[in-house]
């Protein structure tokens, strides 16, 4: 079975903290994605990576950075968390068909 | 470039039918459909690859009109388990970025 795991289901951080969200996929796929999901706005792409050490900005990269040191792992970094980054964060990687998005369980981040 | 879905929300009684539409301002080469239940991650339902193609998944089917840059999801004889938010997704013809629609909340009541 395809598996995408995320390091935390729930996370509470304070404004200004540095936050790391980790994602691991077992499909040996080159592509990995980070989305944030907010009510009424749907799923918006933050960053994606198409290979180790390669990354591209999505639609809302401001305030975020990413790291892909190993093929199976893609990290999302909030350099200095702010309250407007309170959201659900979803990691995804393509599944067996090659480009359908297979999602991890999500991390609900609250920034106080 | 985000596809637009309609309606935004719909409430059905068990056994009723529903149609969810997805429309894009740019050319579509394929369309994906996903369902997300409350508190869970979205799950892939189906992909439509060609203009005019129709596919089915249990009592959920979809059509894709490439010329009109639209896709529709049809839910027939709805069941309580169909409740959730449905998203269309449009992968690019080239490159890797993937765009999801605005989402349609579907609630099936007894």
CSV table of C-alpha atoms in Angstrom, one decimal:
chain,number,residue,atom,x,y,z
A,1,UNK,CA,0.0,0.0,0.0
A,2,UNK,CA,1.1,3.6,-0.8
A,3,UNK,CA,2.1,5.4,2.4
A,4,UNK,CA,2.7,9.1,3.1
A,5,UNK,CA,3.3,9.9,6.7
A,6,UNK,CA,3.6,13.2,8.5
A,7,UNK,CA,5.5,13.8,11.7
A,8,UNK,CA,2.6,15.3,13.8
A,9,UNK,CA,-1.2,15.4,13.6
A,10,UNK,CA,-1.5,18.4,15.8
A,11,UNK,CA,1.1,21.1,16.7
A,12,UNK,CA,0.8,24.2,18.8
A,13,UNK,CA,3.5,26.8,18.5
A,14,UNK,CA,4.1,30.4,19.5
A,15,UNK,CA,4.6,33.4,17.3
A,16,UNK,CA,8.2,33.7,16.1
A,17,UNK,CA,9.1,30.1,16.7
A,18,UNK,CA,10.8,28.1,14.0
A,19,UNK,CA,8.6,25.1,13.0
A,20,UNK,CA,9.5,22.0,11.1
A,21,UNK,CA,6.9,19.8,9.4
A,22,UNK,CA,8.2,16.4,8.2
A,23,UNK,CA,6.8,14.2,5.5
A,24,UNK,CA,8.0,10.8,4.4
A,25,UNK,CA,6.8,8.7,1.4
A,26,UNK,CA,7.5,5.1,0.6
A,27,UNK,CA,6.8,5.2,-3.2
A,28,UNK,CA,10.3,6.2,-4.2
A,29,UNK,CA,8.8,9.0,-6.3
A,30,UNK,CA,10.7,12.0,-7.4
A,31,UNK,CA,7.8,14.5,-6.7
A,32,UNK,CA,6.6,15.6,-3.4
A,33,UNK,CA,4.3,18.5,-2.5
A,34,UNK,CA,3.3,20.7,0.5
A,35,UNK,CA,-0.2,22.2,0.6
A,36,UNK,CA,-2.1,24.2,3.1
A,37,UNK,CA,-5.8,23.9,3.4
A,38,UNK,CA,-8.0,26.7,4.8
A,39,UNK,CA,-11.9,26.9,4.9
A,40,UNK,CA,-13.2,28.5,1.7
A,41,UNK,CA,-9.8,28.5,0.0
A,42,UNK,CA,-9.4,24.9,-0.8
A,43,UNK,CA,-6.0,23.3,-1.2
A,44,UNK,CA,-3.2,25.7,-2.1
A,45,UNK,CA,0.3,24.7,-3.1
A,46,UNK,CA,3.2,26.1,-1.0
A,47,UNK,CA,6.2,24.3,-2.5
A,48,UNK,CA,7.0,21.2,-4.4
A,49,UNK,CA,10.1,19.2,-5.1
A,50,UNK,CA,10.9,17.2,-8.2
A,51,UNK,CA,14.1,15.6,-7.0
A,52,UNK,CA,16.5,15.6,-4.1
A,53,UNK,CA,17.7,19.1,-3.4
A,54,UNK,CA,15.4,20.5,-6.1
A,55,UNK,CA,12.4,22.7,-5.2
A,56,UNK,CA,9.9,25.0,-6.8
A,57,UNK,CA,7.7,27.6,-5.4
A,58,UNK,CA,4.0,27.1,-5.5
A,59,UNK,CA,1.3,29.7,-5.2
A,60,UNK,CA,1.9,30.8,-1.6
A,61,UNK,CA,5.6,30.3,-0.7
A,62,UNK,CA,6.0,33.5,1.4
A,63,UNK,CA,7.0,32.7,5.0
A,64,UNK,CA,7.9,29.1,4.2
A,65,UNK,CA,11.0,27.2,3.0
A,66,UNK,CA,11.6,23.5,2.3
A,67,UNK,CA,14.3,21.0,2.4
A,68,UNK,CA,14.7,17.7,0.4
A,69,UNK,CA,17.9,16.0,1.4
A,70,UNK,CA,16.7,12.5,0.8
A,71,UNK,CA,14.3,11.2,-1.8
A,72,UNK,CA,11.7,9.9,0.7
A,73,UNK,CA,11.7,13.0,2.9
A,74,UNK,CA,10.4,16.5,2.3
A,75,UNK,CA,10.4,19.1,5.1
A,76,UNK,CA,8.4,22.3,5.3
A,77,UNK,CA,9.9,25.0,7.5
A,78,UNK,CA,8.2,28.0,8.9
A,79,UNK,CA,11.2,30.3,9.7
A,80,UNK,CA,9.3,32.5,12.1
A,81,UNK,CA,5.8,31.3,12.7
A,82,UNK,CA,2.9,33.8,12.6
A,83,UNK,CA,-0.7,33.5,13.5
A,84,UNK,CA,-1.8,33.7,9.9
A,85,UNK,CA,0.0,30.4,9.3
A,86,UNK,CA,-2.4,28.6,11.5
A,87,UNK,CA,-3.8,26.0,9.1
A,88,UNK,CA,-4.0,22.4,8.1
A,89,UNK,CA,-0.8,21.3,6.2
A,90,UNK,CA,-0.9,18.4,3.8
A,91,UNK,CA,2.0,16.6,2.2
A,92,UNK,CA,1.4,14.6,-1.0
A,93,UNK,CA,3.3,12.4,-3.4
A,94,UNK,CA,2.1,10.8,-6.6
A,95,UNK,CA,0.6,7.3,-6.3
A,96,UNK,CA,0.8,4.2,-8.6
A,97,UNK,CA,-0.8,6.0,-11.6
A,98,UNK,CA,2.1,8.5,-11.7
A,99,UNK,CA,0.5,11.8,-11.0
A,100,UNK,CA,-2.5,11.4,-8.8
A,101,UNK,CA,-1.9,13.0,-5.4
A,102,UNK,CA,-1.6,10.7,-2.5
A,103,UNK,CA,-1.9,12.6,0.8
A,104,UNK,CA,-0.5,12.2,4.2
A,105,UNK,CA,-2.9,12.5,7.2
A,106,UNK,CA,-2.2,16.2,7.6
A,107,UNK,CA,-0.8,18.4,10.4
A,108,UNK,CA,-3.1,20.9,12.1
A,109,UNK,CA,-0.8,23.7,13.2
A,110,UNK,CA,-2.0,26.4,15.6
A,111,UNK,CA,0.2,29.4,16.1
A,112,UNK,CA,-0.6,31.4,19.2
B,1,UNK,CA,-5.3,29.1,-12.3
B,2,UNK,CA,-7.4,27.4,-9.6
B,3,UNK,CA,-10.4,25.6,-11.1
B,4,UNK,CA,-13.8,26.8,-9.9
B,5,UNK,CA,-16.3,24.3,-8.6
B,6,UNK,CA,-20.1,24.7,-8.2
B,7,UNK,CA,-22.1,24.5,-6.2
B,8,UNK,CA,-20.1,25.4,-3.1
B,9,UNK,CA,-22.3,23.3,-0.9
B,10,UNK,CA,-25.2,20.9,-1.3
B,11,UNK,CA,-27.4,18.9,1.1
B,12,UNK,CA,-29.1,15.8,-0.1
B,13,UNK,CA,-31.4,13.1,1.4
B,14,UNK,CA,-30.3,9.5,1.0
B,15,UNK,CA,-31.1,8.2,-2.4
B,16,UNK,CA,-31.0,11.6,-4.2
B,17,UNK,CA,-28.7,12.5,-7.0
B,18,UNK,CA,-26.2,15.3,-7.2
B,19,UNK,CA,-23.9,16.9,-9.8
B,20,UNK,CA,-20.7,18.8,-9.0
B,21,UNK,CA,-19.1,20.9,-11.7
B,22,UNK,CA,-15.5,21.9,-12.2
B,23,UNK,CA,-14.5,24.6,-14.6
B,24,UNK,CA,-11.1,25.8,-15.6
B,25,UNK,CA,-9.9,29.0,-17.4
B,26,UNK,CA,-7.0,27.2,-18.9
B,27,UNK,CA,-6.8,24.1,-21.1
B,28,UNK,CA,-7.3,20.8,-19.4
B,29,UNK,CA,-5.6,17.6,-20.4
B,30,UNK,CA,-6.9,15.5,-17.6
B,31,UNK,CA,-9.0,15.9,-14.5
B,32,UNK,CA,-8.8,14.2,-11.1
B,33,UNK,CA,-11.5,13.9,-8.5
B,34,UNK,CA,-10.9,13.6,-4.8
B,35,UNK,CA,-13.1,13.3,-1.7
B,36,UNK,CA,-12.2,14.5,1.8
B,37,UNK,CA,-14.1,13.4,4.8
B,38,UNK,CA,-14.1,15.6,7.9
B,39,UNK,CA,-10.8,15.5,9.7
B,40,UNK,CA,-9.2,13.2,7.1
B,41,UNK,CA,-6.9,13.8,4.2
B,42,UNK,CA,-8.3,13.9,0.6
B,43,UNK,CA,-8.6,10.5,-1.1
B,44,UNK,CA,-8.2,10.1,-4.9
B,45,UNK,CA,-11.4,8.9,-6.6
B,46,UNK,CA,-10.7,8.8,-10.3
B,47,UNK,CA,-8.8,10.3,-13.2
B,48,UNK,CA,-10.2,11.3,-16.6
B,49,UNK,CA,-7.7,11.4,-19.3
B,50,UNK,CA,-9.4,12.3,-22.6
B,51,UNK,CA,-12.0,14.9,-23.7
B,52,UNK,CA,-15.5,13.4,-23.6
B,53,UNK,CA,-14.3,10.5,-21.4
B,54,UNK,CA,-16.6,9.2,-18.7
B,55,UNK,CA,-15.7,7.0,-15.8
B,56,UNK,CA,-17.4,5.4,-12.9
B,57,UNK,CA,-16.5,4.4,-9.4
B,58,UNK,CA,-19.3,2.5,-7.6
B,59,UNK,CA,-22.3,4.9,-8.0
B,60,UNK,CA,-20.1,7.9,-8.6
B,61,UNK,CA,-19.2,8.7,-12.2
B,62,UNK,CA,-17.6,11.7,-14.0
B,63,UNK,CA,-17.4,13.2,-17.4
B,64,UNK,CA,-14.7,15.4,-18.9
B,65,UNK,CA,-15.4,17.8,-21.7
B,66,UNK,CA,-12.0,19.0,-22.9
B,67,UNK,CA,-13.3,21.6,-25.3
B,68,UNK,CA,-15.4,23.3,-22.7
B,69,UNK,CA,-12.6,22.9,-20.1
B,70,UNK,CA,-15.1,21.3,-17.7
B,71,UNK,CA,-15.6,18.2,-15.8
B,72,UNK,CA,-18.7,17.0,-13.8
B,73,UNK,CA,-19.0,14.5,-11.0
B,74,UNK,CA,-22.3,12.6,-10.8
B,75,UNK,CA,-23.4,11.0,-7.5
B,76,UNK,CA,-26.4,8.8,-8.0
B,77,UNK,CA,-28.6,7.3,-5.2
B,78,UNK,CA,-26.5,9.0,-2.6
B,79,UNK,CA,-25.5,7.2,0.6
B,80,UNK,CA,-24.6,8.7,3.9
B,81,UNK,CA,-21.0,7.6,3.3
B,82,UNK,CA,-20.8,10.1,0.3
B,83,UNK,CA,-20.7,13.0,2.7
B,84,UNK,CA,-17.5,15.1,2.5
B,85,UNK,CA,-15.9,17.7,0.5
B,86,UNK,CA,-15.2,17.0,-3.2
B,87,UNK,CA,-12.3,18.5,-5.1
B,88,UNK,CA,-11.4,18.4,-8.7
B,89,UNK,CA,-7.7,18.6,-9.5
B,90,UNK,CA,-6.0,19.6,-12.7
B,91,UNK,CA,-2.4,18.4,-13.3
B,92,UNK,CA,-0.4,20.3,-15.8
B,93,UNK,CA,0.4,19.2,-19.3
B,94,UNK,CA,4.0,19.9,-18.6
B,95,UNK,CA,5.8,20.5,-15.3
B,96,UNK,CA,4.7,19.3,-11.9
B,97,UNK,CA,2.4,21.8,-10.3
B,98,UNK,CA,-1.1,20.6,-9.5
B,99,UNK,CA,-4.1,22.8,-9.1
B,100,UNK,CA,-7.1,21.9,-6.9
B,101,UNK,CA,-10.6,23.3,-7.3
B,102,UNK,CA,-12.3,25.4,-4.7
B,103,UNK,CA,-14.2,22.4,-3.2
B,104,UNK,CA,-17.8,21.4,-2.9
B,105,UNK,CA,-19.2,20.3,0.5
B,106,UNK,CA,-21.7,17.5,0.2
B,107,UNK,CA,-23.9,16.4,3.1
B,108,UNK,CA,-26.2,13.4,2.8
B,109,UNK,CA,-28.9,13.2,5.5
B,110,UNK,CA,-31.1,10.3,6.3
